[in-house]
Amino acid sequence: MDDDDDRPPEPGADFGGGGGSSWPHLGPYSDGVYFLGAGATESSILGEFGWNLRPDDELRAPPGRPGPRVGGGAFDPAGASAAAGGGGGGGFGGSDPSAAGGEASTSNASDSSASEDPPEKSGSSGGKPPPETPNKVRRKGQKRIRQPRFAFMTKSEVDNLEDGYRWRKYGQKAVKNSPHPRSYYRCTNSRCTVKKRVERSSEDPTIVITTYEGQHCHHSAGFPRGGFVISRDATGLVGGRLAPLATHLDHPPFQLPQEISPPPHPPSNYLRSTQLPSSSSGDSRALQVHNLADIDQGLLGDIVPPGMRNR
DNA sequence: CGCCTTTGACCTGCGC
DNA sequence: GCGCAGGTCAAAGGCG
């Protein structure tokens, strides 16, 4: 591959799929669900994805919305890595191999030790024909490291939601109990190891589940400092537009689509993060946005500067 | 020509 | 230990 050359051996090369628990079930309120807005969880988690939230005055949360702000932060690769490596967040390798040492938050000992290990490509690992596929080999006993994950659901006709970054599809798999395949994408930036998974809900094919893993070490190509905007796409359906949080928004303000209906679950919380069951490291996390209405009322309420919302 | 998607094979991790 | 499912690789082909 073109970007294999400088792609680190990926301390956390996968999504935590193992054992079919990659994405639990998007089920409502499974164990380990945290409610954003009820603590520092949201900012810390978002921070792990490089979506740093900066309490700018210009982006001050609307009055009456207590609690930590969710948005308004500028995309800050440096800050991102700081949040990642330093703050125990992310640990997403990015371009800096040394940064790979820090793993998501409460990384356990085995994880950190594993990641600290220079990922040498000994061809002598598990049953793989050694020499010619050095990238595939992972030292035996070396645990995979999960990257922090962020997932959201959008109701969209298109699978691949525009988020300002360029992605290269590297795989597609049929998903058990789902008629819809799951697609795997990797950021085309050779130094960026962010991946995303896109799949459609088996229960509601109109819902696209997008899962990001890791944090970008670069600005988006599309709209470098764009904001987190959900907007209608050309089809009239809802398309998601996701970008690192930024200081200005020049996209059409989000409009709550009529098509969106409340989820069948208790709608009390607009955004929640989930501690994804990850037997390997246990600290992969994700946020689940269960519908756009929730995003608009909740998350965007904090992210989009007042005046940018046409509601 | 470069970049992207497709697709089958392979690897890994987990549950039984 | 075995089988299954998820995740990744990489060759091949398509497209602009």
mmCIF file of C-alpha atoms in Angstrom, chain A:
data_model
loop_
_atom_site.group_PDB
_atom_site.id
_atom_site.type_symbol
_atom_site.label_atom_id
_atom_site.label_comp_id
_atom_site.label_asym_id
_atom_site.label_seq_id
_atom_site.Cartn_x
_atom_site.Cartn_y
_atom_site.Cartn_z
ATOM 1 C CA MET A 1 0.000 0.000 0.000
ATOM 2 C CA ASP A 2 1.091 3.447 -0.522
ATOM 3 C CA ASP A 3 0.765 4.493 3.008
ATOM 4 C CA ASP A 4 2.094 1.392 4.486
ATOM 5 C CA ASP A 5 5.592 2.624 4.447
ATOM 6 C CA ASP A 6 5.165 5.104 7.171
ATOM 7 C CA ARG A 7 2.239 3.637 8.805
ATOM 8 C CA PRO A 8 3.306 2.455 12.179
ATOM 9 C CA PRO A 9 2.609 -1.126 12.950
ATOM 10 C CA GLU A 10 -0.532 0.189 14.429
ATOM 11 C CA PRO A 11 -0.584 -0.431 18.062
ATOM 12 C CA GLY A 12 -4.301 -0.435 17.818
ATOM 13 C CA ALA A 13 -4.860 -1.616 14.415
ATOM 14 C CA ASP A 14 -8.375 -2.716 14.716
ATOM 15 C CA PHE A 15 -11.601 -1.550 15.977
ATOM 16 C CA GLY A 16 -11.858 -3.903 18.727
ATOM 17 C CA GLY A 17 -13.830 -6.130 16.701
ATOM 18 C CA GLY A 18 -12.580 -9.245 18.160
ATOM 19 C CA GLY A 19 -15.218 -11.454 19.410
ATOM 20 C CA GLY A 20 -17.942 -9.747 17.616
ATOM 21 C CA SER A 21 -18.233 -7.022 20.106
ATOM 22 C CA SER A 22 -16.859 -4.290 18.021
ATOM 23 C CA TRP A 23 -20.010 -2.398 18.169
ATOM 24 C CA PRO A 24 -22.097 -3.960 20.783
ATOM 25 C CA HIS A 25 -25.519 -3.334 19.529
ATOM 26 C CA LEU A 26 -25.920 0.330 19.604
ATOM 27 C CA GLY A 27 -28.372 -0.755 22.013
ATOM 28 C CA PRO A 28 -29.800 1.667 24.333
ATOM 29 C CA TYR A 29 -28.160 2.130 27.610
ATOM 30 C CA SER A 30 -26.045 -0.863 27.765
ATOM 31 C CA ASP A 31 -23.596 -1.231 30.538
ATOM 32 C CA GLY A 32 -21.034 1.417 30.795
ATOM 33 C CA VAL A 33 -23.071 4.083 29.220
ATOM 34 C CA TYR A 34 -22.207 7.550 30.259
ATOM 35 C CA PHE A 35 -24.350 10.500 29.734
ATOM 36 C CA LEU A 36 -22.699 13.467 28.284
ATOM 37 C CA GLY A 37 -23.561 16.631 29.875
ATOM 38 C CA ALA A 38 -23.489 15.107 33.253
ATOM 39 C CA GLY A 39 -19.831 15.523 33.827
ATOM 40 C CA ALA A 40 -16.529 15.973 32.212
ATOM 41 C CA THR A 41 -17.038 12.876 30.236
ATOM 42 C CA GLU A 42 -18.032 14.489 27.026
ATOM 43 C CA SER A 43 -15.203 16.896 26.723
ATOM 44 C CA SER A 44 -12.666 14.407 27.780
ATOM 45 C CA ILE A 45 -13.879 11.851 25.371
ATOM 46 C CA LEU A 46 -14.188 14.260 22.528
ATOM 47 C CA GLY A 47 -10.796 15.499 23.401
ATOM 48 C CA GLU A 48 -9.451 12.116 22.835
ATOM 49 C CA PHE A 49 -10.500 12.389 19.291
ATOM 50 C CA GLY A 50 -8.818 15.649 18.848
ATOM 51 C CA TRP A 51 -12.047 17.439 19.019
ATOM 52 C CA ASN A 52 -10.826 19.687 21.672
ATOM 53 C CA LEU A 53 -13.300 21.847 23.260
ATOM 54 C CA ARG A 54 -12.127 25.280 23.958
ATOM 55 C CA PRO A 55 -14.129 27.502 26.126
ATOM 56 C CA ASP A 56 -13.940 30.430 23.812
ATOM 57 C CA ASP A 57 -16.041 33.298 24.668
ATOM 58 C CA GLU A 58 -17.326 33.495 21.195
ATOM 59 C CA LEU A 59 -18.553 30.004 21.485
ATOM 60 C CA ARG A 60 -19.877 30.183 24.905
ATOM 61 C CA ALA A 61 -22.539 27.742 25.684
ATOM 62 C CA PRO A 62 -25.954 29.171 25.641
ATOM 63 C CA PRO A 63 -27.158 30.372 28.934
ATOM 64 C CA GLY A 64 -29.336 27.948 30.642
ATOM 65 C CA ARG A 65 -27.271 25.107 29.494
ATOM 66 C CA PRO A 66 -25.238 24.164 32.439
ATOM 67 C CA GLY A 67 -22.528 21.716 32.517
ATOM 68 C CA PRO A 68 -19.459 21.311 30.500
ATOM 69 C CA ARG A 69 -19.520 22.579 27.045
ATOM 70 C CA VAL A 70 -19.344 20.199 24.240
ATOM 71 C CA GLY A 71 -18.296 22.250 21.387
ATOM 72 C CA GLY A 72 -16.634 25.232 20.022
ATOM 73 C CA GLY A 73 -13.166 23.963 20.353
ATOM 74 C CA ALA A 74 -10.834 24.406 17.529
ATOM 75 C CA PHE A 75 -9.262 21.496 15.951
ATOM 76 C CA ASP A 76 -5.850 21.397 17.354
ATOM 77 C CA PRO A 77 -3.606 18.589 16.366
ATOM 78 C CA ALA A 78 -1.162 19.518 19.011
ATOM 79 C CA GLY A 79 -3.812 19.683 21.579
ATOM 80 C CA ALA A 80 -5.186 16.550 20.256
ATOM 81 C CA SER A 81 -2.026 14.692 20.802
ATOM 82 C CA ALA A 82 -1.702 16.276 24.136
ATOM 83 C CA ALA A 83 -5.100 15.079 25.049
ATOM 84 C CA ALA A 84 -4.307 11.798 23.562
ATOM 85 C CA GLY A 85 -0.949 11.015 24.880
ATOM 86 C CA GLY A 86 -0.720 13.191 27.859
ATOM 87 C CA GLY A 87 -4.180 13.359 29.208
ATOM 88 C CA GLY A 88 -4.448 9.698 28.868
ATOM 89 C CA GLY A 89 -6.598 10.150 25.890
ATOM 90 C CA GLY A 90 -6.327 8.647 22.567
ATOM 91 C CA GLY A 91 -2.818 7.660 22.400
ATOM 92 C CA PHE A 92 -3.589 7.635 18.832
ATOM 93 C CA GLY A 93 -0.409 7.216 17.018
ATOM 94 C CA GLY A 94 -0.923 9.721 14.370
ATOM 95 C CA SER A 95 2.336 10.598 12.836
ATOM 96 C CA ASP A 96 4.277 10.363 15.945
ATOM 97 C CA PRO A 97 5.265 6.868 16.823
ATOM 98 C CA SER A 98 6.231 7.962 20.240
ATOM 99 C CA ALA A 99 2.751 9.159 20.837
ATOM 100 C CA ALA A 100 1.526 5.715 20.312
ATOM 101 C CA GLY A 101 2.784 4.915 23.703
ATOM 102 C CA GLY A 102 -0.021 6.635 25.434
ATOM 103 C CA GLU A 103 -3.147 4.769 25.128
ATOM 104 C CA ALA A 104 -6.631 5.792 25.734
ATOM 105 C CA SER A 105 -7.185 7.023 29.168
ATOM 106 C CA THR A 106 -6.974 4.370 31.730
ATOM 107 C CA SER A 107 -4.857 2.114 29.783
ATOM 108 C CA ASN A 108 -3.884 -0.832 31.759
ATOM 109 C CA ALA A 109 -0.402 -1.949 32.294
ATOM 110 C CA SER A 110 -0.381 -4.541 29.661
ATOM 111 C CA ASP A 111 -1.588 -2.138 27.130
ATOM 112 C CA SER A 112 0.910 0.505 27.781
ATOM 113 C CA SER A 113 3.702 -1.912 27.908
ATOM 114 C CA ALA A 114 2.609 -3.363 24.694
ATOM 115 C CA SER A 115 2.411 -0.058 23.005
ATOM 116 C CA GLU A 116 5.656 1.109 24.369
ATOM 117 C CA ASP A 117 7.286 -1.792 22.831
ATOM 118 C CA PRO A 118 8.934 -0.872 19.638
ATOM 119 C CA PRO A 119 6.679 -2.592 17.234
ATOM 120 C CA GLU A 120 9.267 -4.634 15.655
ATOM 121 C CA LYS A 121 8.232 -6.668 12.761
ATOM 122 C CA SER A 122 9.541 -9.968 13.683
ATOM 123 C CA GLY A 123 8.347 -12.289 11.125
ATOM 124 C CA SER A 124 8.094 -14.993 13.631
ATOM 125 C CA SER A 125 4.637 -14.423 14.821
ATOM 126 C CA GLY A 126 1.635 -16.476 14.767
ATOM 127 C CA GLY A 127 1.405 -18.649 11.796
ATOM 128 C CA LYS A 128 2.026 -16.013 9.272
ATOM 129 C CA PRO A 129 4.469 -16.611 6.499
ATOM 130 C CA PRO A 130 7.052 -14.276 7.889
ATOM 131 C CA PRO A 131 9.191 -12.375 5.543
ATOM 132 C CA GLU A 132 6.992 -10.999 2.876
ATOM 133 C CA THR A 133 4.275 -9.622 5.062
ATOM 134 C CA PRO A 134 6.008 -7.740 7.777
ATOM 135 C CA ASN A 135 3.175 -5.354 8.246
ATOM 136 C CA LYS A 136 0.754 -7.987 9.091
ATOM 137 C CA VAL A 137 2.726 -9.652 11.748
ATOM 138 C CA ARG A 138 2.181 -8.668 15.269
ATOM 139 C CA ARG A 139 4.402 -9.917 17.926
ATOM 140 C CA LYS A 140 2.912 -12.777 19.743
ATOM 141 C CA GLY A 141 1.503 -11.884 23.040
ATOM 142 C CA GLN A 142 1.388 -8.289 22.110
ATOM 143 C CA LYS A 143 -2.022 -7.024 22.781
ATOM 144 C CA ARG A 144 -3.849 -5.012 20.323
ATOM 145 C CA ILE A 145 -4.566 -1.593 21.506
ATOM 146 C CA ARG A 146 -7.895 -0.112 21.018
ATOM 147 C CA GLN A 147 -8.154 3.423 19.896
ATOM 148 C CA PRO A 148 -10.811 5.557 21.356
ATOM 149 C CA ARG A 149 -13.843 5.376 19.237
ATOM 150 C CA PHE A 150 -16.569 7.738 18.481
ATOM 151 C CA ALA A 151 -19.699 6.647 16.831
ATOM 152 C CA PHE A 152 -22.840 8.310 15.785
ATOM 153 C CA MET A 153 -25.906 7.455 13.879
ATOM 154 C CA THR A 154 -27.390 9.521 11.173
ATOM 155 C CA LYS A 155 -30.346 9.074 9.003
ATOM 156 C CA SER A 156 -28.990 9.314 5.564
ATOM 157 C CA GLU A 157 -29.314 7.996 2.117
ATOM 158 C CA VAL A 158 -25.635 8.001 1.589
ATOM 159 C CA ASP A 159 -23.375 5.723 3.467
ATOM 160 C CA ASN A 160 -20.279 7.738 3.455
ATOM 161 C CA LEU A 161 -20.990 10.975 5.140
ATOM 162 C CA GLU A 162 -18.850 13.868 4.253
ATOM 163 C CA ASP A 163 -16.724 14.875 7.126
ATOM 164 C CA GLY A 164 -14.082 16.919 5.482
ATOM 165 C CA TYR A 165 -11.500 14.209 5.344
ATOM 166 C CA ARG A 166 -10.561 11.909 2.579
ATOM 167 C CA TRP A 167 -10.956 8.265 3.151
ATOM 168 C CA ARG A 168 -9.821 5.195 1.388
ATOM 169 C CA LYS A 169 -11.831 2.111 1.646
ATOM 170 C CA TYR A 170 -9.758 -0.839 2.612
ATOM 171 C CA GLY A 171 -12.269 -3.456 3.365
ATOM 172 C CA GLN A 172 -15.809 -4.530 3.449
ATOM 173 C CA LYS A 173 -17.372 -7.291 5.367
ATOM 174 C CA ALA A 174 -20.736 -8.789 5.656
ATOM 175 C CA VAL A 175 -22.139 -8.320 9.077
ATOM 176 C CA LYS A 176 -23.792 -11.130 10.810
ATOM 177 C CA ASN A 177 -27.477 -10.686 11.241
ATOM 178 C CA SER A 178 -27.471 -7.744 8.972
ATOM 179 C CA PRO A 179 -28.173 -7.563 5.287
ATOM 180 C CA HIS A 180 -25.890 -4.607 5.003
ATOM 181 C CA PRO A 181 -22.149 -4.883 4.725
ATOM 182 C CA ARG A 182 -19.798 -2.926 6.855
ATOM 183 C CA SER A 183 -17.214 -0.810 5.144
ATOM 184 C CA TYR A 184 -13.829 0.045 6.513
ATOM 185 C CA TYR A 185 -12.114 3.268 5.660
ATOM 186 C CA ARG A 186 -8.768 4.704 6.503
ATOM 187 C CA CYS A 187 -7.735 8.297 6.319
ATOM 188 C CA THR A 188 -5.784 8.875 3.164
ATOM 189 C CA ASN A 189 -3.254 10.962 4.971
ATOM 190 C CA SER A 190 -0.295 8.697 5.218
ATOM 191 C CA ARG A 191 0.566 9.919 8.653
ATOM 192 C CA CYS A 192 -2.904 9.640 9.943
ATOM 193 C CA THR A 193 -4.136 6.343 11.150
ATOM 194 C CA VAL A 194 -7.695 7.300 11.781
ATOM 195 C CA LYS A 195 -10.150 4.768 10.609
ATOM 196 C CA LYS A 196 -13.806 4.701 10.287
ATOM 197 C CA ARG A 197 -16.400 2.081 9.883
ATOM 198 C CA VAL A 198 -19.628 2.637 8.133
ATOM 199 C CA GLU A 199 -22.569 0.359 8.324
ATOM 200 C CA ARG A 200 -26.278 0.546 8.178
ATOM 201 C CA SER A 201 -28.470 -0.372 10.994
ATOM 202 C CA SER A 202 -29.962 -3.738 10.503
ATOM 203 C CA GLU A 203 -33.109 -2.570 12.141
ATOM 204 C CA ASP A 204 -33.470 0.629 10.271
ATOM 205 C CA PRO A 205 -31.615 0.639 6.969
ATOM 206 C CA THR A 206 -32.053 4.346 6.701
ATOM 207 C CA ILE A 207 -29.759 4.834 9.608
ATOM 208 C CA VAL A 208 -26.078 4.952 8.976
ATOM 209 C CA ILE A 209 -23.795 4.096 11.810
ATOM 210 C CA THR A 210 -20.414 5.695 11.495
ATOM 211 C CA THR A 211 -17.662 4.833 13.867
ATOM 212 C CA TYR A 212 -14.449 6.767 13.988
ATOM 213 C CA GLU A 213 -11.387 5.452 15.635
ATOM 214 C CA GLY A 214 -8.487 7.616 16.524
ATOM 215 C CA GLN A 215 -7.845 11.211 15.936
ATOM 216 C CA HIS A 216 -6.582 13.035 12.949
ATOM 217 C CA CYS A 217 -3.147 14.505 13.116
ATOM 218 C CA HIS A 218 -3.926 16.985 10.430
ATOM 219 C CA HIS A 219 -6.601 19.329 9.343
ATOM 220 C CA SER A 220 -9.375 18.161 7.194
ATOM 221 C CA ALA A 221 -8.982 18.576 3.511
ATOM 222 C CA GLY A 222 -12.438 19.704 2.821
ATOM 223 C CA PHE A 223 -13.072 22.506 5.162
ATOM 224 C CA PRO A 224 -10.044 22.849 7.270
ATOM 225 C CA ARG A 225 -11.592 24.351 10.255
ATOM 226 C CA GLY A 226 -15.124 23.472 9.774
ATOM 227 C CA GLY A 227 -17.501 22.804 12.521
ATOM 228 C CA PHE A 228 -19.630 19.984 13.559
ATOM 229 C CA VAL A 229 -22.539 20.423 11.328
ATOM 230 C CA ILE A 230 -25.321 18.209 10.443
ATOM 231 C CA SER A 231 -27.080 19.292 7.366
ATOM 232 C CA ARG A 232 -29.360 18.128 4.735
ATOM 233 C CA ASP A 233 -27.702 16.686 1.755
ATOM 234 C CA ALA A 234 -28.666 17.192 -1.809
ATOM 235 C CA THR A 235 -31.173 14.460 -1.679
ATOM 236 C CA GLY A 236 -33.188 16.205 0.880
ATOM 237 C CA LEU A 237 -32.515 13.531 3.328
ATOM 238 C CA VAL A 238 -30.228 14.109 6.126
ATOM 239 C CA GLY A 239 -26.591 13.883 5.636
ATOM 240 C CA GLY A 240 -24.100 14.196 8.303
ATOM 241 C CA ARG A 241 -21.245 16.542 8.094
ATOM 242 C CA LEU A 242 -18.709 15.997 10.636
ATOM 243 C CA ALA A 243 -15.526 17.795 11.156
ATOM 244 C CA PRO A 244 -13.195 18.650 13.901
ATOM 245 C CA LEU A 245 -14.674 21.235 16.069
ATOM 246 C CA ALA A 246 -13.760 24.636 14.935
ATOM 247 C CA THR A 247 -14.101 28.230 15.550
ATOM 248 C CA HIS A 248 -16.227 29.165 12.658
ATOM 249 C CA LEU A 249 -18.921 27.606 10.670
ATOM 250 C CA ASP A 250 -19.681 28.428 7.133
ATOM 251 C CA HIS A 251 -22.099 25.726 6.401
ATOM 252 C CA PRO A 252 -25.795 25.830 6.309
ATOM 253 C CA PRO A 253 -27.078 25.716 9.781
ATOM 254 C CA PHE A 254 -28.514 22.521 10.826
ATOM 255 C CA GLN A 255 -32.137 22.046 10.324
ATOM 256 C CA LEU A 256 -33.993 19.495 12.196
ATOM 257 C CA PRO A 257 -35.265 17.123 9.624
ATOM 258 C CA GLN A 258 -38.817 16.140 9.769
ATOM 259 C CA GLU A 259 -37.923 12.681 8.762
ATOM 260 C CA ILE A 260 -36.256 12.097 11.998
ATOM 261 C CA SER A 261 -38.376 10.516 14.553
ATOM 262 C CA PRO A 262 -37.425 9.995 18.104
ATOM 263 C CA PRO A 263 -35.749 6.780 18.893
ATOM 264 C CA PRO A 264 -37.808 4.118 20.513
ATOM 265 C CA HIS A 265 -35.673 4.502 23.531
ATOM 266 C CA PRO A 266 -36.098 6.872 26.342
ATOM 267 C CA PRO A 267 -35.143 10.184 24.853
ATOM 268 C CA SER A 268 -33.944 11.702 28.022
ATOM 269 C CA ASN A 269 -30.378 12.131 27.028
ATOM 270 C CA TYR A 270 -29.193 13.579 23.830
ATOM 271 C CA LEU A 271 -25.777 12.209 23.726
ATOM 272 C CA ARG A 272 -24.153 9.413 25.457
ATOM 273 C CA SER A 273 -20.897 7.751 25.422
ATOM 274 C CA THR A 274 -20.462 4.141 25.724
ATOM 275 C CA GLN A 275 -17.728 2.194 27.206
ATOM 276 C CA LEU A 276 -17.428 -0.330 24.545
ATOM 277 C CA PRO A 277 -16.717 -3.731 25.837
ATOM 278 C CA SER A 278 -13.229 -4.266 24.856
ATOM 279 C CA SER A 279 -11.605 -7.170 26.401
ATOM 280 C CA SER A 280 -8.239 -6.096 25.257
ATOM 281 C CA SER A 281 -7.910 -2.745 26.797
ATOM 282 C CA GLY A 282 -11.320 -1.861 27.978
ATOM 283 C CA ASP A 283 -10.956 1.762 27.313
ATOM 284 C CA SER A 284 -12.342 2.208 23.933
ATOM 285 C CA ARG A 285 -15.133 4.601 24.133
ATOM 286 C CA ALA A 286 -17.690 5.892 21.878
ATOM 287 C CA LEU A 287 -20.313 8.426 21.780
ATOM 288 C CA GLN A 288 -23.591 7.509 20.409
ATOM 289 C CA VAL A 289 -25.746 10.076 18.896
ATOM 290 C CA HIS A 290 -29.002 8.435 18.538
ATOM 291 C CA ASN A 291 -30.685 10.838 16.311
ATOM 292 C CA LEU A 292 -30.197 14.132 14.718
ATOM 293 C CA ALA A 293 -32.835 15.763 16.699
ATOM 294 C CA ASP A 294 -30.865 14.976 19.725
ATOM 295 C CA ILE A 295 -27.748 16.313 18.198
ATOM 296 C CA ASP A 296 -29.415 19.498 17.345
ATOM 297 C CA GLN A 297 -31.011 20.093 20.631
ATOM 298 C CA GLY A 298 -28.199 18.897 22.670
ATOM 299 C CA LEU A 299 -24.840 18.643 21.175
ATOM 300 C CA LEU A 300 -25.152 21.303 18.608
ATOM 301 C CA GLY A 301 -26.653 23.472 21.158
ATOM 302 C CA ASP A 302 -23.286 23.569 22.682
ATOM 303 C CA ILE A 303 -21.157 23.327 19.664
ATOM 304 C CA VAL A 304 -22.681 25.697 17.256
ATOM 305 C CA PRO A 305 -22.284 29.253 18.242
ATOM 306 C CA PRO A 306 -25.459 31.087 18.939
ATOM 307 C CA GLY A 307 -26.656 32.631 15.793
ATOM 308 C CA MET A 308 -25.347 29.895 13.655
ATOM 309 C CA ARG A 309 -28.352 27.856 14.390
ATOM 310 C CA ASN A 310 -31.428 28.744 12.576
ATOM 311 C CA ARG A 311 -33.730 27.398 15.129
#
